[in-house]
PDB file of N, CA and C in Angstrom:
ATOM      1  N   MET A  28     -20.243 -80.818 -42.430  1.00 64.00           N
ATOM      2  CA  MET A  28     -19.190 -79.875 -42.127  1.00 64.00           C
ATOM      3  C   MET A  28     -18.665 -80.072 -40.715  1.00 64.00           C
ATOM      4  N   GLY A  29     -19.478 -80.574 -39.826  1.00 86.00           N
ATOM      5  CA  GLY A  29     -19.030 -80.771 -38.463  1.00 86.00           C
ATOM      6  C   GLY A  29     -18.988 -79.468 -37.692  1.00 86.00           C
ATOM      7  N   ARG A  30     -18.328 -79.512 -36.558  1.00 91.00           N
ATOM      8  CA  ARG A  30     -18.222 -78.313 -35.730  1.00 91.00           C
ATOM      9  C   ARG A  30     -17.025 -77.481 -36.142  1.00 91.00           C
ATOM     10  N   VAL A  31     -17.217 -76.187 -36.122  1.00 86.00           N
ATOM     11  CA  VAL A  31     -16.156 -75.251 -36.473  1.00 86.00           C
ATOM     12  C   VAL A  31     -16.094 -74.190 -35.387  1.00 86.00           C
ATOM     13  N   ALA A  32     -14.907 -73.892 -34.907  1.00 93.00           N
ATOM     14  CA  ALA A  32     -14.731 -72.833 -33.913  1.00 93.00           C
ATOM     15  C   ALA A  32     -14.449 -71.523 -34.644  1.00 93.00           C
ATOM     16  N   LEU A  33     -15.248 -70.504 -34.361  1.00 93.00           N
ATOM     17  CA  LEU A  33     -15.100 -69.203 -34.996  1.00 93.00           C
ATOM     18  C   LEU A  33     -15.096 -68.106 -33.946  1.00 93.00           C
ATOM     19  N   THR A  34     -14.470 -66.995 -34.279  1.00 93.00           N
ATOM     20  CA  THR A  34     -14.620 -65.810 -33.439  1.00 93.00           C
ATOM     21  C   THR A  34     -16.002 -65.228 -33.716  1.00 93.00           C
ATOM     22  N   GLY A  35     -16.445 -64.331 -32.872  1.00 93.00           N
ATOM     23  CA  GLY A  35     -17.745 -63.699 -33.085  1.00 93.00           C
ATOM     24  C   GLY A  35     -17.812 -62.964 -34.409  1.00 93.00           C
ATOM     25  N   GLY A  36     -16.753 -62.229 -34.740  1.00 93.00           N
ATOM     26  CA  GLY A  36     -16.711 -61.487 -35.999  1.00 93.00           C
ATOM     27  C   GLY A  36     -16.746 -62.393 -37.209  1.00 93.00           C
ATOM     28  N   ASP A  37     -16.004 -63.491 -37.154  1.00 94.00           N
ATOM     29  CA  ASP A  37     -16.008 -64.449 -38.266  1.00 94.00           C
ATOM     30  C   ASP A  37     -17.377 -65.104 -38.427  1.00 94.00           C
ATOM     31  N   ALA A  38     -18.050 -65.361 -37.302  1.00 96.00           N
ATOM     32  CA  ALA A  38     -19.382 -65.964 -37.363  1.00 96.00           C
ATOM     33  C   ALA A  38     -20.379 -65.011 -38.023  1.00 96.00           C
ATOM     34  N   VAL A  39     -20.285 -63.724 -37.704  1.00 95.00           N
ATOM     35  CA  VAL A  39     -21.176 -62.739 -38.329  1.00 95.00           C
ATOM     36  C   VAL A  39     -20.885 -62.644 -39.823  1.00 95.00           C
ATOM     37  N   ALA A  40     -19.605 -62.612 -40.195  1.00 96.00           N
ATOM     38  CA  ALA A  40     -19.234 -62.549 -41.616  1.00 96.00           C
ATOM     39  C   ALA A  40     -19.734 -63.784 -42.364  1.00 96.00           C
ATOM     40  N   LEU A  41     -19.666 -64.944 -41.730  1.00 96.00           N
ATOM     41  CA  LEU A  41     -20.171 -66.170 -42.350  1.00 96.00           C
ATOM     42  C   LEU A  41     -21.684 -66.090 -42.555  1.00 96.00           C
ATOM     43  N   ALA A  42     -22.388 -65.564 -41.564  1.00 96.00           N
ATOM     44  CA  ALA A  42     -23.839 -65.385 -41.709  1.00 96.00           C
ATOM     45  C   ALA A  42     -24.150 -64.413 -42.839  1.00 96.00           C
ATOM     46  N   MET A  43     -23.365 -63.345 -42.949  1.00 96.00           N
ATOM     47  CA  MET A  43     -23.553 -62.386 -44.044  1.00 96.00           C
ATOM     48  C   MET A  43     -23.307 -63.055 -45.394  1.00 96.00           C
ATOM     49  N   LYS A  44     -22.316 -63.940 -45.435  1.00 97.00           N
ATOM     50  CA  LYS A  44     -22.029 -64.666 -46.679  1.00 97.00           C
ATOM     51  C   LYS A  44     -23.230 -65.509 -47.088  1.00 97.00           C
ATOM     52  N   GLN A  45     -23.860 -66.159 -46.125  1.00 96.00           N
ATOM     53  CA  GLN A  45     -25.015 -67.000 -46.423  1.00 96.00           C
ATOM     54  C   GLN A  45     -26.216 -66.176 -46.876  1.00 96.00           C
ATOM     55  N   ILE A  46     -26.339 -64.962 -46.367  1.00 95.00           N
ATOM     56  CA  ILE A  46     -27.421 -64.065 -46.779  1.00 95.00           C
ATOM     57  C   ILE A  46     -27.174 -63.530 -48.181  1.00 95.00           C
ATOM     58  N   ASN A  47     -25.900 -63.304 -48.531  1.00 96.00           N
ATOM     59  CA  ASN A  47     -25.495 -62.743 -49.825  1.00 96.00           C
ATOM     60  C   ASN A  47     -26.237 -61.437 -50.127  1.00 96.00           C
ATOM     61  N   PRO A  48     -26.006 -60.396 -49.306  1.00 98.00           N
ATOM     62  CA  PRO A  48     -26.706 -59.132 -49.532  1.00 98.00           C
ATOM     63  C   PRO A  48     -26.277 -58.473 -50.841  1.00 98.00           C
ATOM     64  N   ASP A  49     -27.141 -57.627 -51.378  1.00 98.00           N
ATOM     65  CA  ASP A  49     -26.813 -56.908 -52.607  1.00 98.00           C
ATOM     66  C   ASP A  49     -25.819 -55.779 -52.340  1.00 98.00           C
ATOM     67  N   VAL A  50     -26.004 -55.089 -51.213  1.00 98.00           N
ATOM     68  CA  VAL A  50     -25.168 -53.940 -50.861  1.00 98.00           C
ATOM     69  C   VAL A  50     -24.776 -54.034 -49.393  1.00 98.00           C
ATOM     70  N   VAL A  51     -23.505 -53.797 -49.103  1.00 98.00           N
ATOM     71  CA  VAL A  51     -23.023 -53.679 -47.732  1.00 98.00           C
ATOM     72  C   VAL A  51     -22.300 -52.347 -47.626  1.00 98.00           C
ATOM     73  N   ALA A  52     -22.770 -51.503 -46.715  1.00 97.00           N
ATOM     74  CA  ALA A  52     -22.111 -50.225 -46.463  1.00 97.00           C
ATOM     75  C   ALA A  52     -21.310 -50.368 -45.179  1.00 97.00           C
ATOM     76  N   GLU A  53     -20.051 -49.978 -45.223  1.00 94.00           N
ATOM     77  CA  GLU A  53     -19.191 -50.179 -44.060  1.00 94.00           C
ATOM     78  C   GLU A  53     -18.398 -48.934 -43.727  1.00 94.00           C
ATOM     79  N   TYR A  54     -18.248 -48.725 -42.439  1.00 93.00           N
ATOM     80  CA  TYR A  54     -17.315 -47.743 -41.920  1.00 93.00           C
ATOM     81  C   TYR A  54     -16.392 -48.522 -40.998  1.00 93.00           C
ATOM     82  N   PRO A  55     -15.168 -48.769 -41.437  1.00 86.00           N
ATOM     83  CA  PRO A  55     -14.277 -49.649 -40.664  1.00 86.00           C
ATOM     84  C   PRO A  55     -13.770 -48.990 -39.386  1.00 86.00           C
ATOM     85  N   ILE A  56     -14.287 -49.443 -38.260  1.00 86.00           N
ATOM     86  CA  ILE A  56     -13.857 -48.939 -36.958  1.00 86.00           C
ATOM     87  C   ILE A  56     -14.004 -50.075 -35.939  1.00 86.00           C
ATOM     88  N   THR A  57     -13.067 -50.169 -35.069  1.00 84.00           N
ATOM     89  CA  THR A  57     -13.079 -51.206 -34.041  1.00 84.00           C
ATOM     90  C   THR A  57     -14.318 -51.029 -33.167  1.00 84.00           C
ATOM     91  N   PRO A  58     -14.985 -52.082 -32.747  1.00 85.00           N
ATOM     92  CA  PRO A  58     -14.637 -53.490 -32.780  1.00 85.00           C
ATOM     93  C   PRO A  58     -15.244 -54.280 -33.937  1.00 85.00           C
ATOM     94  N   GLN A  59     -15.983 -53.654 -34.837  1.00 88.00           N
ATOM     95  CA  GLN A  59     -16.625 -54.427 -35.903  1.00 88.00           C
ATOM     96  C   GLN A  59     -15.761 -54.577 -37.148  1.00 88.00           C
ATOM     97  N   THR A  60     -14.553 -54.049 -37.132  1.00 91.00           N
ATOM     98  CA  THR A  60     -13.680 -54.111 -38.305  1.00 91.00           C
ATOM     99  C   THR A  60     -13.447 -55.541 -38.776  1.00 91.00           C
ATOM    100  N   VAL A  61     -13.288 -56.471 -37.855  1.00 92.00           N
ATOM    101  CA  VAL A  61     -13.002 -57.858 -38.225  1.00 92.00           C
ATOM    102  C   VAL A  61     -14.144 -58.455 -39.053  1.00 92.00           C
ATOM    103  N   ILE A  62     -15.371 -58.037 -38.798  1.00 94.00           N
ATOM    104  CA  ILE A  62     -16.513 -58.526 -39.579  1.00 94.00           C
ATOM    105  C   ILE A  62     -16.358 -58.110 -41.030  1.00 94.00           C
ATOM    106  N   MET A  63     -16.104 -56.829 -41.229  1.00 94.00           N
ATOM    107  CA  MET A  63     -16.005 -56.310 -42.592  1.00 94.00           C
ATOM    108  C   MET A  63     -14.745 -56.790 -43.306  1.00 94.00           C
ATOM    109  N   GLU A  64     -13.662 -56.986 -42.571  1.00 95.00           N
ATOM    110  CA  GLU A  64     -12.444 -57.519 -43.201  1.00 95.00           C
ATOM    111  C   GLU A  64     -12.696 -58.912 -43.760  1.00 95.00           C
ATOM    112  N   LYS A  65     -13.336 -59.752 -42.965  1.00 96.00           N
ATOM    113  CA  LYS A  65     -13.624 -61.120 -43.415  1.00 96.00           C
ATOM    114  C   LYS A  65     -14.626 -61.110 -44.567  1.00 96.00           C
ATOM    115  N   PHE A  66     -15.655 -60.275 -44.468  1.00 96.00           N
ATOM    116  CA  PHE A  66     -16.644 -60.218 -45.539  1.00 96.00           C
ATOM    117  C   PHE A  66     -16.022 -59.661 -46.817  1.00 96.00           C
ATOM    118  N   ALA A  67     -15.108 -58.718 -46.693  1.00 96.00           N
ATOM    119  CA  ALA A  67     -14.411 -58.172 -47.867  1.00 96.00           C
ATOM    120  C   ALA A  67     -13.609 -59.260 -48.572  1.00 96.00           C
ATOM    121  N   GLU A  68     -13.088 -60.231 -47.816  1.00 97.00           N
ATOM    122  CA  GLU A  68     -12.398 -61.371 -48.430  1.00 97.00           C
ATOM    123  C   GLU A  68     -13.371 -62.182 -49.286  1.00 97.00           C
ATOM    124  N   TYR A  69     -14.582 -62.397 -48.780  1.00 97.00           N
ATOM    125  CA  TYR A  69     -15.592 -63.123 -49.556  1.00 97.00           C
ATOM    126  C   TYR A  69     -15.919 -62.375 -50.851  1.00 97.00           C
ATOM    127  N   VAL A  70     -16.015 -61.049 -50.763  1.00 97.00           N
ATOM    128  CA  VAL A  70     -16.304 -60.240 -51.955  1.00 97.00           C
ATOM    129  C   VAL A  70     -15.149 -60.338 -52.946  1.00 97.00           C
ATOM    130  N   ALA A  71     -13.917 -60.181 -52.452  1.00 97.00           N
ATOM    131  CA  ALA A  71     -12.733 -60.220 -53.321  1.00 97.00           C
ATOM    132  C   ALA A  71     -12.559 -61.583 -53.986  1.00 97.00           C
ATOM    133  N   ASP A  72     -12.907 -62.650 -53.275  1.00 97.00           N
ATOM    134  CA  ASP A  72     -12.771 -64.003 -53.819  1.00 97.00           C
ATOM    135  C   ASP A  72     -13.930 -64.388 -54.736  1.00 97.00           C
ATOM    136  N   GLY A  73     -14.928 -63.524 -54.849  1.00 96.00           N
ATOM    137  CA  GLY A  73     -16.072 -63.815 -55.708  1.00 96.00           C
ATOM    138  C   GLY A  73     -17.067 -64.790 -55.111  1.00 96.00           C
ATOM    139  N   VAL A  74     -16.970 -65.029 -53.810  1.00 97.00           N
ATOM    140  CA  VAL A  74     -17.884 -65.952 -53.139  1.00 97.00           C
ATOM    141  C   VAL A  74     -19.290 -65.352 -53.075  1.00 97.00           C
ATOM    142  N   VAL A  75     -19.365 -64.030 -52.919  1.00 97.00           N
ATOM    143  CA  VAL A  75     -20.636 -63.308 -52.920  1.00 97.00           C
ATOM    144  C   VAL A  75     -20.576 -62.231 -53.998  1.00 97.00           C
ATOM    145  N   ASP A  76     -21.720 -61.867 -54.512  1.00 96.00           N
ATOM    146  CA  ASP A  76     -21.762 -60.804 -55.521  1.00 96.00           C
ATOM    147  C   ASP A  76     -22.365 -59.536 -54.914  1.00 96.00           C
ATOM    148  N   THR A  77     -21.689 -59.035 -53.918  1.00 98.00           N
ATOM    149  CA  THR A  77     -22.134 -57.888 -53.142  1.00 98.00           C
ATOM    150  C   THR A  77     -21.357 -56.646 -53.541  1.00 98.00           C
ATOM    151  N   VAL A  78     -22.050 -55.509 -53.585  1.00 98.00           N
ATOM    152  CA  VAL A  78     -21.380 -54.221 -53.754  1.00 98.00           C
ATOM    153  C   VAL A  78     -20.991 -53.751 -52.358  1.00 98.00           C
ATOM    154  N   LEU A  79     -19.699 -53.597 -52.130  1.00 96.00           N
ATOM    155  CA  LEU A  79     -19.180 -53.188 -50.826  1.00 96.00           C
ATOM    156  C   LEU A  79     -18.817 -51.711 -50.897  1.00 96.00           C
ATOM    157  N   ILE A  80     -19.501 -50.890 -50.110  1.00 97.00           N
ATOM    158  CA  ILE A  80     -19.292 -49.448 -50.117  1.00 97.00           C
ATOM    159  C   ILE A  80     -18.607 -49.046 -48.818  1.00 97.00           C
ATOM    160  N   THR A  81     -17.446 -48.415 -48.916  1.00 95.00           N
ATOM    161  CA  THR A  81     -16.770 -47.871 -47.740  1.00 95.00           C
ATOM    162  C   THR A  81     -17.122 -46.394 -47.654  1.00 95.00           C
ATOM    163  N   VAL A  82     -17.687 -45.989 -46.543  1.00 96.00           N
ATOM    164  CA  VAL A  82     -18.166 -44.618 -46.373  1.00 96.00           C
ATOM    165  C   VAL A  82     -17.354 -43.885 -45.311  1.00 96.00           C
ATOM    166  N   GLU A  83     -17.670 -42.606 -45.111  1.00 95.00           N
ATOM    167  CA  GLU A  83     -16.868 -41.766 -44.223  1.00 95.00           C
ATOM    168  C   GLU A  83     -17.355 -41.722 -42.780  1.00 95.00           C
ATOM    169  N   SER A  84     -18.504 -42.317 -42.480  1.00 94.00           N
ATOM    170  CA  SER A  84     -18.996 -42.311 -41.100  1.00 94.00           C
ATOM    171  C   SER A  84     -20.066 -43.381 -40.920  1.00 94.00           C
ATOM    172  N   GLU A  85     -20.377 -43.671 -39.676  1.00 94.00           N
ATOM    173  CA  GLU A  85     -21.457 -44.616 -39.370  1.00 94.00           C
ATOM    174  C   GLU A  85     -22.786 -44.062 -39.876  1.00 94.00           C
ATOM    175  N   HIS A  86     -22.966 -42.765 -39.728  1.00 95.00           N
ATOM    176  CA  HIS A  86     -24.172 -42.090 -40.214  1.00 95.00           C
ATOM    177  C   HIS A  86     -24.347 -42.357 -41.710  1.00 95.00           C
ATOM    178  N   SER A  87     -23.275 -42.193 -42.466  1.00 96.00           N
ATOM    179  CA  SER A  87     -23.319 -42.410 -43.918  1.00 96.00           C
ATOM    180  C   SER A  87     -23.551 -43.878 -44.265  1.00 96.00           C
ATOM    181  N   ALA A  88     -23.035 -44.779 -43.446  1.00 96.00           N
ATOM    182  CA  ALA A  88     -23.229 -46.209 -43.709  1.00 96.00           C
ATOM    183  C   ALA A  88     -24.708 -46.560 -43.683  1.00 96.00           C
ATOM    184  N   LEU A  89     -25.406 -46.086 -42.667  1.00 97.00           N
ATOM    185  CA  LEU A  89     -26.832 -46.397 -42.601  1.00 97.00           C
ATOM    186  C   LEU A  89     -27.608 -45.634 -43.665  1.00 97.00           C
ATOM    187  N   ALA A  90     -27.185 -44.418 -43.986  1.00 97.00           N
ATOM    188  CA  ALA A  90     -27.849 -43.656 -45.050  1.00 97.00           C
ATOM    189  C   ALA A  90     -27.727 -44.392 -46.386  1.00 97.00           C
ATOM    190  N   ALA A  91     -26.563 -44.959 -46.663  1.00 98.00           N
ATOM    191  CA  ALA A  91     -26.377 -45.736 -47.893  1.00 98.00           C
ATOM    192  C   ALA A  91     -27.267 -46.974 -47.891  1.00 98.00           C
ATOM    193  N   CYS A  92     -27.395 -47.607 -46.738  1.00 97.00           N
ATOM    194  CA  CYS A  92     -28.271 -48.782 -46.632  1.00 97.00           C
ATOM    195  C   CYS A  92     -29.732 -48.407 -46.861  1.00 97.00           C
ATOM    196  N   VAL A  93     -30.152 -47.269 -46.317  1.00 98.00           N
ATOM    197  CA  VAL A  93     -31.533 -46.819 -46.504  1.00 98.00           C
ATOM    198  C   VAL A  93     -31.810 -46.563 -47.983  1.00 98.00           C
ATOM    199  N   GLY A  94     -30.895 -45.878 -48.646  1.00 97.00           N
ATOM    200  CA  GLY A  94     -31.074 -45.600 -50.069  1.00 97.00           C
ATOM    201  C   GLY A  94     -31.127 -46.862 -50.906  1.00 97.00           C
ATOM    202  N   ALA A  95     -30.223 -47.786 -50.639  1.00 98.00           N
ATOM    203  CA  ALA A  95     -30.194 -49.038 -51.396  1.00 98.00           C
ATOM    204  C   ALA A  95     -31.431 -49.886 -51.107  1.00 98.00           C
ATOM    205  N   SER A  96     -31.868 -49.895 -49.859  1.00 97.00           N
ATOM    206  CA  SER A  96     -33.060 -50.658 -49.498  1.00 97.00           C
ATOM    207  C   SER A  96     -34.302 -50.064 -50.160  1.00 97.00           C
ATOM    208  N   ALA A  97     -34.375 -48.743 -50.212  1.00 97.00           N
ATOM    209  CA  ALA A  97     -35.507 -48.087 -50.871  1.00 97.00           C
ATOM    210  C   ALA A  97     -35.544 -48.422 -52.360  1.00 97.00           C
ATOM    211  N   ALA A  98     -34.382 -48.706 -52.931  1.00 97.00           N
ATOM    212  CA  ALA A  98     -34.304 -49.084 -54.346  1.00 97.00           C
ATOM    213  C   ALA A  98     -34.547 -50.579 -54.557  1.00 97.00           C
ATOM    214  N   GLY A  99     -34.760 -51.321 -53.466  1.00 97.00           N
ATOM    215  CA  GLY A  99     -35.095 -52.735 -53.584  1.00 97.00           C
ATOM    216  C   GLY A  99     -33.968 -53.704 -53.295  1.00 97.00           C
ATOM    217  N   ALA A 100     -32.824 -53.211 -52.849  1.00 98.00           N
ATOM    218  CA  ALA A 100     -31.681 -54.087 -52.573  1.00 98.00           C
ATOM    219  C   ALA A 100     -31.766 -54.680 -51.170  1.00 98.00           C
ATOM    220  N   ARG A 101     -31.181 -55.855 -51.008  1.00 97.00           N
ATOM    221  CA  ARG A 101     -30.995 -56.446 -49.682  1.00 97.00           C
ATOM    222  C   ARG A 101     -29.706 -55.860 -49.132  1.00 97.00           C
ATOM    223  N   VAL A 102     -29.769 -55.225 -47.970  1.00 97.00           N
ATOM    224  CA  VAL A 102     -28.624 -54.471 -47.454  1.00 97.00           C
ATOM    225  C   VAL A 102     -28.187 -54.969 -46.087  1.00 97.00           C
ATOM    226  N   MET A 103     -26.939 -54.663 -45.752  1.00 95.00           N
ATOM    227  CA  MET A 103     -26.361 -54.993 -44.444  1.00 95.00           C
ATOM    228  C   MET A 103     -25.362 -53.913 -44.072  1.00 95.00           C
ATOM    229  N   THR A 104     -25.182 -53.734 -42.797  1.00 94.00           N
ATOM    230  CA  THR A 104     -24.072 -52.972 -42.260  1.00 94.00           C
ATOM    231  C   THR A 104     -23.756 -53.578 -40.903  1.00 94.00           C
ATOM    232  N   ALA A 105     -22.647 -53.188 -40.339  1.00 92.00           N
ATOM    233  CA  ALA A 105     -22.279 -53.656 -39.003  1.00 92.00           C
ATOM    234  C   ALA A 105     -21.835 -52.452 -38.198  1.00 92.00           C
ATOM    235  N   THR A 106     -22.172 -52.457 -36.931  1.00 91.00           N
ATOM    236  CA  THR A 106     -21.762 -51.368 -36.058  1.00 91.00           C
ATOM    237  C   THR A 106     -21.690 -51.889 -34.631  1.00 91.00           C
ATOM    238  N   ALA A 107     -21.190 -51.071 -33.763  1.00 86.00           N
ATOM    239  CA  ALA A 107     -21.112 -51.430 -32.354  1.00 86.00           C
ATOM    240  C   ALA A 107     -21.090 -50.156 -31.523  1.00 86.00           C
ATOM    241  N   SER A 108     -21.643 -50.240 -30.355  1.00 84.00           N
ATOM    242  CA  SER A 108     -21.519 -49.198 -29.349  1.00 84.00           C
ATOM    243  C   SER A 108     -21.855 -47.809 -29.870  1.00 84.00           C
ATOM    244  N   GLN A 109     -20.877 -46.927 -29.885  1.00 87.00           N
ATOM    245  CA  GLN A 109     -21.103 -45.532 -30.255  1.00 87.00           C
ATOM    246  C   GLN A 109     -21.493 -45.369 -31.720  1.00 87.00           C
ATOM    247  N   GLY A 110     -21.133 -46.319 -32.557  1.00 88.00           N
ATOM    248  CA  GLY A 110     -21.537 -46.254 -33.958  1.00 88.00           C
ATOM    249  C   GLY A 110     -23.047 -46.242 -34.105  1.00 88.00           C
ATOM    250  N   LEU A 111     -23.727 -47.026 -33.279  1.00 90.00           N
ATOM    251  CA  LEU A 111     -25.186 -47.049 -33.312  1.00 90.00           C
ATOM    252  C   LEU A 111     -25.750 -45.701 -32.872  1.00 90.00           C
ATOM    253  N   ALA A 112     -25.105 -45.076 -31.902  1.00 90.00           N
ATOM    254  CA  ALA A 112     -25.543 -43.748 -31.457  1.00 90.00           C
ATOM    255  C   ALA A 112     -25.414 -42.727 -32.583  1.00 90.00           C
ATOM    256  N   LEU A 113     -24.400 -42.877 -33.422  1.00 91.00           N
ATOM    257  CA  LEU A 113     -24.218 -41.951 -34.539  1.00 91.00           C
ATOM    258  C   LEU A 113     -25.227 -42.189 -35.661  1.00 91.00           C
ATOM    259  N   MET A 114     -25.876 -43.338 -35.645  1.00 93.00           N
ATOM    260  CA  MET A 114     -26.858 -43.664 -36.678  1.00 93.00           C
ATOM    261  C   MET A 114     -28.282 -43.246 -36.308  1.00 93.00           C
ATOM    262  N   TRP A 115     -28.489 -42.689 -35.137  1.00 92.00           N
ATOM    263  CA  TRP A 115     -29.845 -42.513 -34.625  1.00 92.00           C
ATOM    264  C   TRP A 115     -30.755 -41.717 -35.547  1.00 92.00           C
ATOM    265  N   GLU A 116     -30.254 -40.674 -36.195  1.00 93.00           N
ATOM    266  CA  GLU A 116     -31.117 -39.880 -37.078  1.00 93.00           C
ATOM    267  C   GLU A 116     -31.651 -40.723 -38.236  1.00 93.00           C
ATOM    268  N   ILE A 117     -30.783 -41.544 -38.788  1.00 95.00           N
ATOM    269  CA  ILE A 117     -31.161 -42.350 -39.945  1.00 95.00           C
ATOM    270  C   ILE A 117     -32.043 -43.530 -39.532  1.00 95.00           C
ATOM    271  N   LEU A 118     -31.904 -44.009 -38.299  1.00 93.00           N
ATOM    272  CA  LEU A 118     -32.768 -45.097 -37.829  1.00 93.00           C
ATOM    273  C   LEU A 118     -34.236 -44.701 -37.915  1.00 93.00           C
ATOM    274  N   TYR A 119     -34.535 -43.463 -37.543  1.00 94.00           N
ATOM    275  CA  TYR A 119     -35.924 -42.994 -37.613  1.00 94.00           C
ATOM    276  C   TYR A 119     -36.407 -42.902 -39.056  1.00 94.00           C
ATOM    277  N   ILE A 120     -35.530 -42.512 -39.961  1.00 95.00           N
ATOM    278  CA  ILE A 120     -35.905 -42.435 -41.374  1.00 95.00           C
ATOM    279  C   ILE A 120     -36.213 -43.832 -41.910  1.00 95.00           C
ATOM    280  N   ALA A 121     -35.330 -44.787 -41.606  1.00 94.00           N
ATOM    281  CA  ALA A 121     -35.541 -46.162 -42.082  1.00 94.00           C
ATOM    282  C   ALA A 121     -36.854 -46.733 -41.559  1.00 94.00           C
ATOM    283  N   SER A 122     -37.131 -46.505 -40.281  1.00 94.00           N
ATOM    284  CA  SER A 122     -38.365 -47.062 -39.720  1.00 94.00           C
ATOM    285  C   SER A 122     -39.599 -46.329 -40.241  1.00 94.00           C
ATOM    286  N   SER A 123     -39.512 -45.023 -40.439  1.00 95.00           N
ATOM    287  CA  SER A 123     -40.683 -44.295 -40.940  1.00 95.00           C
ATOM    288  C   SER A 123     -40.992 -44.652 -42.392  1.00 95.00           C
ATOM    289  N   LEU A 124     -39.964 -45.046 -43.149  1.00 95.00           N
ATOM    290  CA  LEU A 124     -40.183 -45.500 -44.523  1.00 95.00           C
ATOM    291  C   LEU A 124     -40.581 -46.974 -44.583  1.00 95.00           C
ATOM    292  N   ARG A 125     -40.557 -47.635 -43.418  1.00 94.00           N
ATOM    293  CA  ARG A 125     -40.895 -49.057 -43.292  1.00 94.00           C
ATOM    294  C   ARG A 125     -40.033 -49.939 -44.179  1.00 94.00           C
ATOM    295  N   LEU A 126     -38.753 -49.612 -44.188  1.00 91.00           N
ATOM    296  CA  LEU A 126     -37.806 -50.402 -44.978  1.00 91.00           C
ATOM    297  C   LEU A 126     -37.375 -51.633 -44.194  1.00 91.00           C
ATOM    298  N   PRO A 127     -37.110 -52.727 -44.890  1.00 83.00           N
ATOM    299  CA  PRO A 127     -36.662 -53.937 -44.181  1.00 83.00           C
ATOM    300  C   PRO A 127     -35.251 -53.783 -43.654  1.00 83.00           C
TER     301      PRO A 127
END
């Protein structure tokens, strides 16, 4: 393939494509929107067989990931800055349940 120049967001989306998660929960908000936009293209094109869930908040995105992970799915989400602060309650739940 050689060398390819990518933006940071495109590189993350490419890594997500290679992982091929079962469920991705997303709350589209800058600056991570570009990651989910690119990954949504992979889903729409059938490159990955991922269930893409758009939720109403960062808190809900991680809650959806926790639920799917508890059911045995490989999950992903993306966040940045204040989004991680909004996920703090659910972070403790995920770690206390020892979910991957």
